[in-house]
Coordinates of C-alpha atoms in Angstrom, one line a residue:
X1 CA 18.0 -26.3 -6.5
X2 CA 17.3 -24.9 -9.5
X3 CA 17.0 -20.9 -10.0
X4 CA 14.5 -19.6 -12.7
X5 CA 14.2 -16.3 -14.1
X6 CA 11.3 -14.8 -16.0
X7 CA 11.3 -11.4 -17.5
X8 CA 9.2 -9.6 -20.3
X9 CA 11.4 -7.2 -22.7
X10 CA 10.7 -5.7 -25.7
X11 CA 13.7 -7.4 -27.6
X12 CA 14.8 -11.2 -27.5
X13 CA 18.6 -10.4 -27.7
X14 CA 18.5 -7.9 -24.8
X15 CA 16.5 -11.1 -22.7
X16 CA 18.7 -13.2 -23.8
X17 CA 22.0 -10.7 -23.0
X18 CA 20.3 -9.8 -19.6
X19 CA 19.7 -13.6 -18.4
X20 CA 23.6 -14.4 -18.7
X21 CA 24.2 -11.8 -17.1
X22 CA 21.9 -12.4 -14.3
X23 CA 23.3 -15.8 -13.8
X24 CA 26.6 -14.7 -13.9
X25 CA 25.3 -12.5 -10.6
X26 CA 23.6 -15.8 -9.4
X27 CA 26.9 -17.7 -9.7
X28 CA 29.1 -15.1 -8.4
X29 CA 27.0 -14.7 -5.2
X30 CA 26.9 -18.8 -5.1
X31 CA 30.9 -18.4 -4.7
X32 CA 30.6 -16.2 -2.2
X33 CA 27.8 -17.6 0.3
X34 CA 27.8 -21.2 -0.4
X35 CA 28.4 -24.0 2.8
X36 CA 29.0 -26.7 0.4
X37 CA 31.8 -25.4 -1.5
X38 CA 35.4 -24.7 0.1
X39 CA 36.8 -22.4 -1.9
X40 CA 33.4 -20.3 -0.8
X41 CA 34.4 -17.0 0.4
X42 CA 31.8 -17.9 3.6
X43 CA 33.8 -20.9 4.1
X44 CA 37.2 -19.1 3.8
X45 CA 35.3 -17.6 6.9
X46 CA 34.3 -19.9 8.7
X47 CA 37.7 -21.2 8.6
X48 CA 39.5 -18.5 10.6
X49 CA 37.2 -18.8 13.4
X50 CA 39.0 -18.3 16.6
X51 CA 42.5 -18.6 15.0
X52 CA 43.4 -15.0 13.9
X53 CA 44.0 -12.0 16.1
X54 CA 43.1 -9.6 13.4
X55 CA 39.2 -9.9 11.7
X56 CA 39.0 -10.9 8.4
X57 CA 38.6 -8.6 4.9
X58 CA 35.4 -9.6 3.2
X59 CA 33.0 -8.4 0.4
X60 CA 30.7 -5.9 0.2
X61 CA 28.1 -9.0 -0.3
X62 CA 29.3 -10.8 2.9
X63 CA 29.2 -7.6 5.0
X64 CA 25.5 -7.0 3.5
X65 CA 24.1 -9.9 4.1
X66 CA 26.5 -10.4 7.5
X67 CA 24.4 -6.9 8.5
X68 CA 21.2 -8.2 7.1
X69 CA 21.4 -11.2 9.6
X70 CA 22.4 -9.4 12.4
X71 CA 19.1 -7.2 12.0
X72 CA 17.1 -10.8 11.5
X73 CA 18.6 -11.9 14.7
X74 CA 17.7 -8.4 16.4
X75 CA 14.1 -8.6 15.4
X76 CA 13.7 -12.2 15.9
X77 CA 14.9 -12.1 19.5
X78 CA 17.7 -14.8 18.2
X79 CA 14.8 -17.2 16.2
X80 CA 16.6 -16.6 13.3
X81 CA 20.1 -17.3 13.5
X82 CA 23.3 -17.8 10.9
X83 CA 25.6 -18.9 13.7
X84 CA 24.1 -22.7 14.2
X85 CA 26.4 -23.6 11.5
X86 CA 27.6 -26.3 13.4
X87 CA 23.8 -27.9 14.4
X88 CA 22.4 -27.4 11.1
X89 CA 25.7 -29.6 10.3
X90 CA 24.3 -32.3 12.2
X91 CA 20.8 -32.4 11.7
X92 CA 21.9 -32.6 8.1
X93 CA 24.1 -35.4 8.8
X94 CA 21.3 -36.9 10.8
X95 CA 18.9 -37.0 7.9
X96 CA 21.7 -39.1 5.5
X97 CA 22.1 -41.6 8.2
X98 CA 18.6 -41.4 10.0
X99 CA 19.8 -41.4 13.3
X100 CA 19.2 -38.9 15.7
X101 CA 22.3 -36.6 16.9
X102 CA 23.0 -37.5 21.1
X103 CA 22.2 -35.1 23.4
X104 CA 26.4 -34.5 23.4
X105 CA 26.8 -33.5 20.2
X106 CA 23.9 -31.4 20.4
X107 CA 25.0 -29.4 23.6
X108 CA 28.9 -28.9 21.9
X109 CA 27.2 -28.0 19.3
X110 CA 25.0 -25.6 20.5
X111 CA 28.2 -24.3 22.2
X112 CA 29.8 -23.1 19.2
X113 CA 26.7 -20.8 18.5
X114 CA 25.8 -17.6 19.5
X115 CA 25.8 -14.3 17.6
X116 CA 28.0 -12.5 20.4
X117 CA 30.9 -14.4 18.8
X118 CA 30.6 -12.6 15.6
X119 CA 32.2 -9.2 15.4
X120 CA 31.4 -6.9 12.1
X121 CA 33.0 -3.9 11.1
X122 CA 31.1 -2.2 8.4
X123 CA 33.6 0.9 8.4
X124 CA 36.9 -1.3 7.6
X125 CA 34.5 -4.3 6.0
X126 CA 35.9 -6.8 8.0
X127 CA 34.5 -9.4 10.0
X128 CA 35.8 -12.1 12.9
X129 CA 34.5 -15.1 14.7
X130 CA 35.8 -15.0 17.8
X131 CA 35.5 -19.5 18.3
X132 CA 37.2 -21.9 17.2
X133 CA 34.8 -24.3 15.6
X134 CA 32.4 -21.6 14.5
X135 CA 30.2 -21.5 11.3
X136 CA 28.0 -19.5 9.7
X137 CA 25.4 -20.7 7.7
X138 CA 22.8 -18.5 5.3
X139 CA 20.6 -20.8 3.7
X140 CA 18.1 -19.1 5.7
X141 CA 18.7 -15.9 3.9
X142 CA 21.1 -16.2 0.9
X143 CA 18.6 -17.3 -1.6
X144 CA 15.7 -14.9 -0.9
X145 CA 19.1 -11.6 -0.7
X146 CA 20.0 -13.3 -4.2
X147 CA 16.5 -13.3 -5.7
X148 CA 15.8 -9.8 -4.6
X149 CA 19.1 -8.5 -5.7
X150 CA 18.6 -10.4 -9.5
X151 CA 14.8 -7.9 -9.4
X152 CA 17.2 -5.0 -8.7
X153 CA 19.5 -5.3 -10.9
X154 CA 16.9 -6.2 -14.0
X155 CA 15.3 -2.7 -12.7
X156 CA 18.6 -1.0 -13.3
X157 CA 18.4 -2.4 -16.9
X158 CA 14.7 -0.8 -17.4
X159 CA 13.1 -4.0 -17.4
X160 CA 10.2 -3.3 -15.0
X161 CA 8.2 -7.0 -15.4
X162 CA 10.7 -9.7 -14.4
X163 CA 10.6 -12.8 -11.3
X164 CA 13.1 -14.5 -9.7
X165 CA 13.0 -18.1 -8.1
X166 CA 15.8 -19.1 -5.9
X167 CA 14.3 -23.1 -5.1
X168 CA 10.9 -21.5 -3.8
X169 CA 12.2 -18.1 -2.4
X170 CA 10.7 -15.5 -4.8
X171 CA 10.6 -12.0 -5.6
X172 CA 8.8 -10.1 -8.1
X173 CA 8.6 -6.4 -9.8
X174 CA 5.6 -5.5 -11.7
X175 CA 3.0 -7.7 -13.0
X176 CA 3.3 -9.0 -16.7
X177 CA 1.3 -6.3 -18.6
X178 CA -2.5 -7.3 -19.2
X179 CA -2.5 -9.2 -15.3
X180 CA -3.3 -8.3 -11.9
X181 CA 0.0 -9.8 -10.4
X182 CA 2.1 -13.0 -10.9
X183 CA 0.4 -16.3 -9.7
X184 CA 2.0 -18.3 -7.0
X185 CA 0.8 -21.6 -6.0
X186 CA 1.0 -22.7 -2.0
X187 CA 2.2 -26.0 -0.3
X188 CA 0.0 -28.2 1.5
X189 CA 2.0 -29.5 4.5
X190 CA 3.5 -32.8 4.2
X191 CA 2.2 -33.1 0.5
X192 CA 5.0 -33.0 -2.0
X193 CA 3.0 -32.2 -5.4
X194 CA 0.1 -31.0 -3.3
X195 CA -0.9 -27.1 -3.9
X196 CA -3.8 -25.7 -1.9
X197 CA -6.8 -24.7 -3.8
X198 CA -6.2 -20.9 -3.8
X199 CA -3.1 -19.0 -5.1
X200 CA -1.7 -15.9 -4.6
X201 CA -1.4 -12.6 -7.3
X202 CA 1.0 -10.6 -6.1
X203 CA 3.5 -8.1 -7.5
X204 CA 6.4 -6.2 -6.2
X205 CA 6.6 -8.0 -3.2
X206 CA 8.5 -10.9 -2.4
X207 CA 7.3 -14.5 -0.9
X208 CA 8.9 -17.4 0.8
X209 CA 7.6 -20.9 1.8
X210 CA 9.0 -23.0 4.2
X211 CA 8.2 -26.1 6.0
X212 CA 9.8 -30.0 5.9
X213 CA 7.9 -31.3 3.4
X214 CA 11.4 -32.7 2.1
X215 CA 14.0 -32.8 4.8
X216 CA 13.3 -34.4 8.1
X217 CA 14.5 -36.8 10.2
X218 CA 12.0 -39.2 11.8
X219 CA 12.1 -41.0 15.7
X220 CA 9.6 -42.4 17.9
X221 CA 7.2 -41.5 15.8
X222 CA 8.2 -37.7 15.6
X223 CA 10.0 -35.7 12.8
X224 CA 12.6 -33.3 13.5
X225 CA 12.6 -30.8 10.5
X226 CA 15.9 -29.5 8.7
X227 CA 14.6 -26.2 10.2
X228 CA 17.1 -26.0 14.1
X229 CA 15.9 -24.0 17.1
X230 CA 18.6 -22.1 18.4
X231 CA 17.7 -22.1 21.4
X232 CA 17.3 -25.8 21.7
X233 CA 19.4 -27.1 19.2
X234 CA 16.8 -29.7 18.0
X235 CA 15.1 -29.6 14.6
X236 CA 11.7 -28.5 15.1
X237 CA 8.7 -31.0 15.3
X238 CA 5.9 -28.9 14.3
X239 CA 4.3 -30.2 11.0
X240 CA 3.7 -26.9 9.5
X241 CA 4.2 -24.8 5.9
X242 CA 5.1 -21.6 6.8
X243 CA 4.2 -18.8 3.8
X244 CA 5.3 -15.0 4.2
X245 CA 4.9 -11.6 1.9
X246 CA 6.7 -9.2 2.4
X247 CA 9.0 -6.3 0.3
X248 CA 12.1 -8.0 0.1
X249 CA 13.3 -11.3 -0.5
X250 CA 15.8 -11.6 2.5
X251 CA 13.3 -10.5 4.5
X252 CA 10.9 -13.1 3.5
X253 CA 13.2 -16.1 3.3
X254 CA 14.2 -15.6 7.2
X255 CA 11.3 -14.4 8.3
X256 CA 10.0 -17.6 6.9
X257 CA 12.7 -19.9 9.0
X258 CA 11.8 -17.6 12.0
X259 CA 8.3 -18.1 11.8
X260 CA 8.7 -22.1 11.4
X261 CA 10.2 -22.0 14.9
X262 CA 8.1 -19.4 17.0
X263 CA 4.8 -20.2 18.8
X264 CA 2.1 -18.9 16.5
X265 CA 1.2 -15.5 18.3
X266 CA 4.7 -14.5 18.2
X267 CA 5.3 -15.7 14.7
X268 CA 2.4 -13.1 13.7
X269 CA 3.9 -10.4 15.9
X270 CA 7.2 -10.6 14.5
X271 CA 5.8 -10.6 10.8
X272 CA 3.6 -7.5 11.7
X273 CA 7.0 -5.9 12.7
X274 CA 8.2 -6.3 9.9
X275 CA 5.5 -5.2 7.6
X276 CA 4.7 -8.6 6.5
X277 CA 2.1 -10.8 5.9
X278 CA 1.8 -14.5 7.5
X279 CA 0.1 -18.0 6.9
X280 CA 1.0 -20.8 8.6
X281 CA -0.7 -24.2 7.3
X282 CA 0.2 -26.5 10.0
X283 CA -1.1 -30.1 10.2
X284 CA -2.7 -31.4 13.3
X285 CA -3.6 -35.2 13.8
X286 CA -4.2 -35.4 9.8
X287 CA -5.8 -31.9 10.1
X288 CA -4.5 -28.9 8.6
X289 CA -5.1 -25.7 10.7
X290 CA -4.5 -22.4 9.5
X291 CA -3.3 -19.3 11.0
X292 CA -2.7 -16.2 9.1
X293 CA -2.2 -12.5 9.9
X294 CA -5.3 -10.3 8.9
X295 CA -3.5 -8.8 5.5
X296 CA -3.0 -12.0 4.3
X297 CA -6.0 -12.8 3.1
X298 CA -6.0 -9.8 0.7
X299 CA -3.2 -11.5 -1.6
X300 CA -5.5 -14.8 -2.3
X301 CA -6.6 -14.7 -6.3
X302 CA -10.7 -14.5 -6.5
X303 CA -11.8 -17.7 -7.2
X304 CA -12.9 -18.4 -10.9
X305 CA -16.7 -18.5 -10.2

């Protein structure tokens, strides 16, 4: 997916210096949380689960966003979780062939997960999995924690008007100079090129979409999204687009898997606990309903009269 970086600065060669060395950050932080890539230090993980008696050195990235998911799992009494590595493994696998995973595979699966069978030690910065089998998996987090940290590091460098978009997780400083905040267009569920009618101005906040627009797998009638329920190990079935504000890009991007998988009420609870806004688009017998939390609404751009 592709990551795009705006910024406004005073001089094109200090742009043009900053944005390599933003990507460079991008890429670095790719080779260290990526499930598709091997020689990934997350995979290196995931590799020693349940086969070493002593935890595992890692990075002060990995413990970060290691601590960052344990705190996401906390709030989101275990909604948002980076142990189904092995479920999300084959729901994906499930979408490639289009056949649904058997109730087996799904309970062994589900077997592997659990966040009691990840041990952290942020003193030494070391981390085990105590299964054999074990993975973890951040694309629920990993791009919003990279978007945010591209904003703080372009602060660092004095610019003060920059965004960052990690395939649709975003995060923002100030607004370009002469605006009221950057303009960010919403989903319509189920509608690939669709936006909704309003957009959003916002600025130094951070906003994540999510939803199965793209990735589903479909039986009897019913699509299981790419998004996996922890506790039932199924891909979720609600047709919904799930959009969330809030102050920091990991936050937003699990928040926005967690909310995809909770019952509305507690979807809105969980984002009000964590100082977040909420709308859920979801689409009901060719309807689309919409739920938001009450500070929402206060981010939608006026409409041009």
């Amino acid at each position: 997916q592709p990551f795009t970086i705006i910024m406004y600065c005073t001089d094109s060669l200090q742009a043009v210096e900053l944005a390599g060395k933003s990507y460079k950050l991008v890429d670095s932080f790719n080779n260290i949380f990526s499930d598709y890539s091997n020689s990934s230090e997350l995979m290196k993980l995931n590799a020693t689960a349940g086969t070493t008696a002593s935890p595992v050195k890692v990075s002060p990235a990995l413990l970060e966003i290691l601590l960052v998911s344990k705190n996401a799992f906390d709030k989101s009494n275990g909604s948002f979780d980076i142990t189904t590595g092995p479920l999300v493994k084959l729901w994906r696998s499930a979408r490639k062939t289009k056949q649904l995973p058997t109730k087996e595979k799904i309970a062994a699966a589900k077997n592997l997960t659990g966040f009691k069978n990840v041990v952290i030690d942020p003193v030494d910065k070391k981390a085990s999995l105590l299964k054999q089998g074990m993975s973890l998996d951040l694309g629920g987090i990993a791009k919003g924690w990279i978007a945010q940290k591209i904003i703080d590091f372009l602060r660092t460098q004095n610019v003060a008007h920059a965004l960052a978009d990690a395939g649709g997780d975003i995060a923002m400083s100030a607004a370009p100079e002469g605006t009221k905040g950057w303009t960010i267009g919403v989903n319509i569920p189920e509608r690939r090129e669709e936006l909704l009618d309003q957009s959003l101005l916002l600025q130094n906040k951070a906003v994540a979409t999510s939803g199965d627009v793209f990735q589903y797998v479909e039986k009897d009638g019913k699509r299981y999204s790419h998004i996996v329920d922890p506790q039932t190990g199924y891909g979720v079935t609600f047709q919904r687009n799930v959009t969330v504000i809030a102050n920091d890009g990991a936050t937003t991007d699990w928040l926005a898997t967690a909310c995809s998988i909770l019952p509305v009420k507690k979807a809105k609870k969980l984002a009000l606990k964590m100082n977040a806004e909420l709308l859920i688009a979801e689409n009901k017998k060719d309807k689309i309903i919409f739920y938001a939390t009450k500070g929402f609404a206060q981010y939608w751009k006026p409409q041009r009269q």
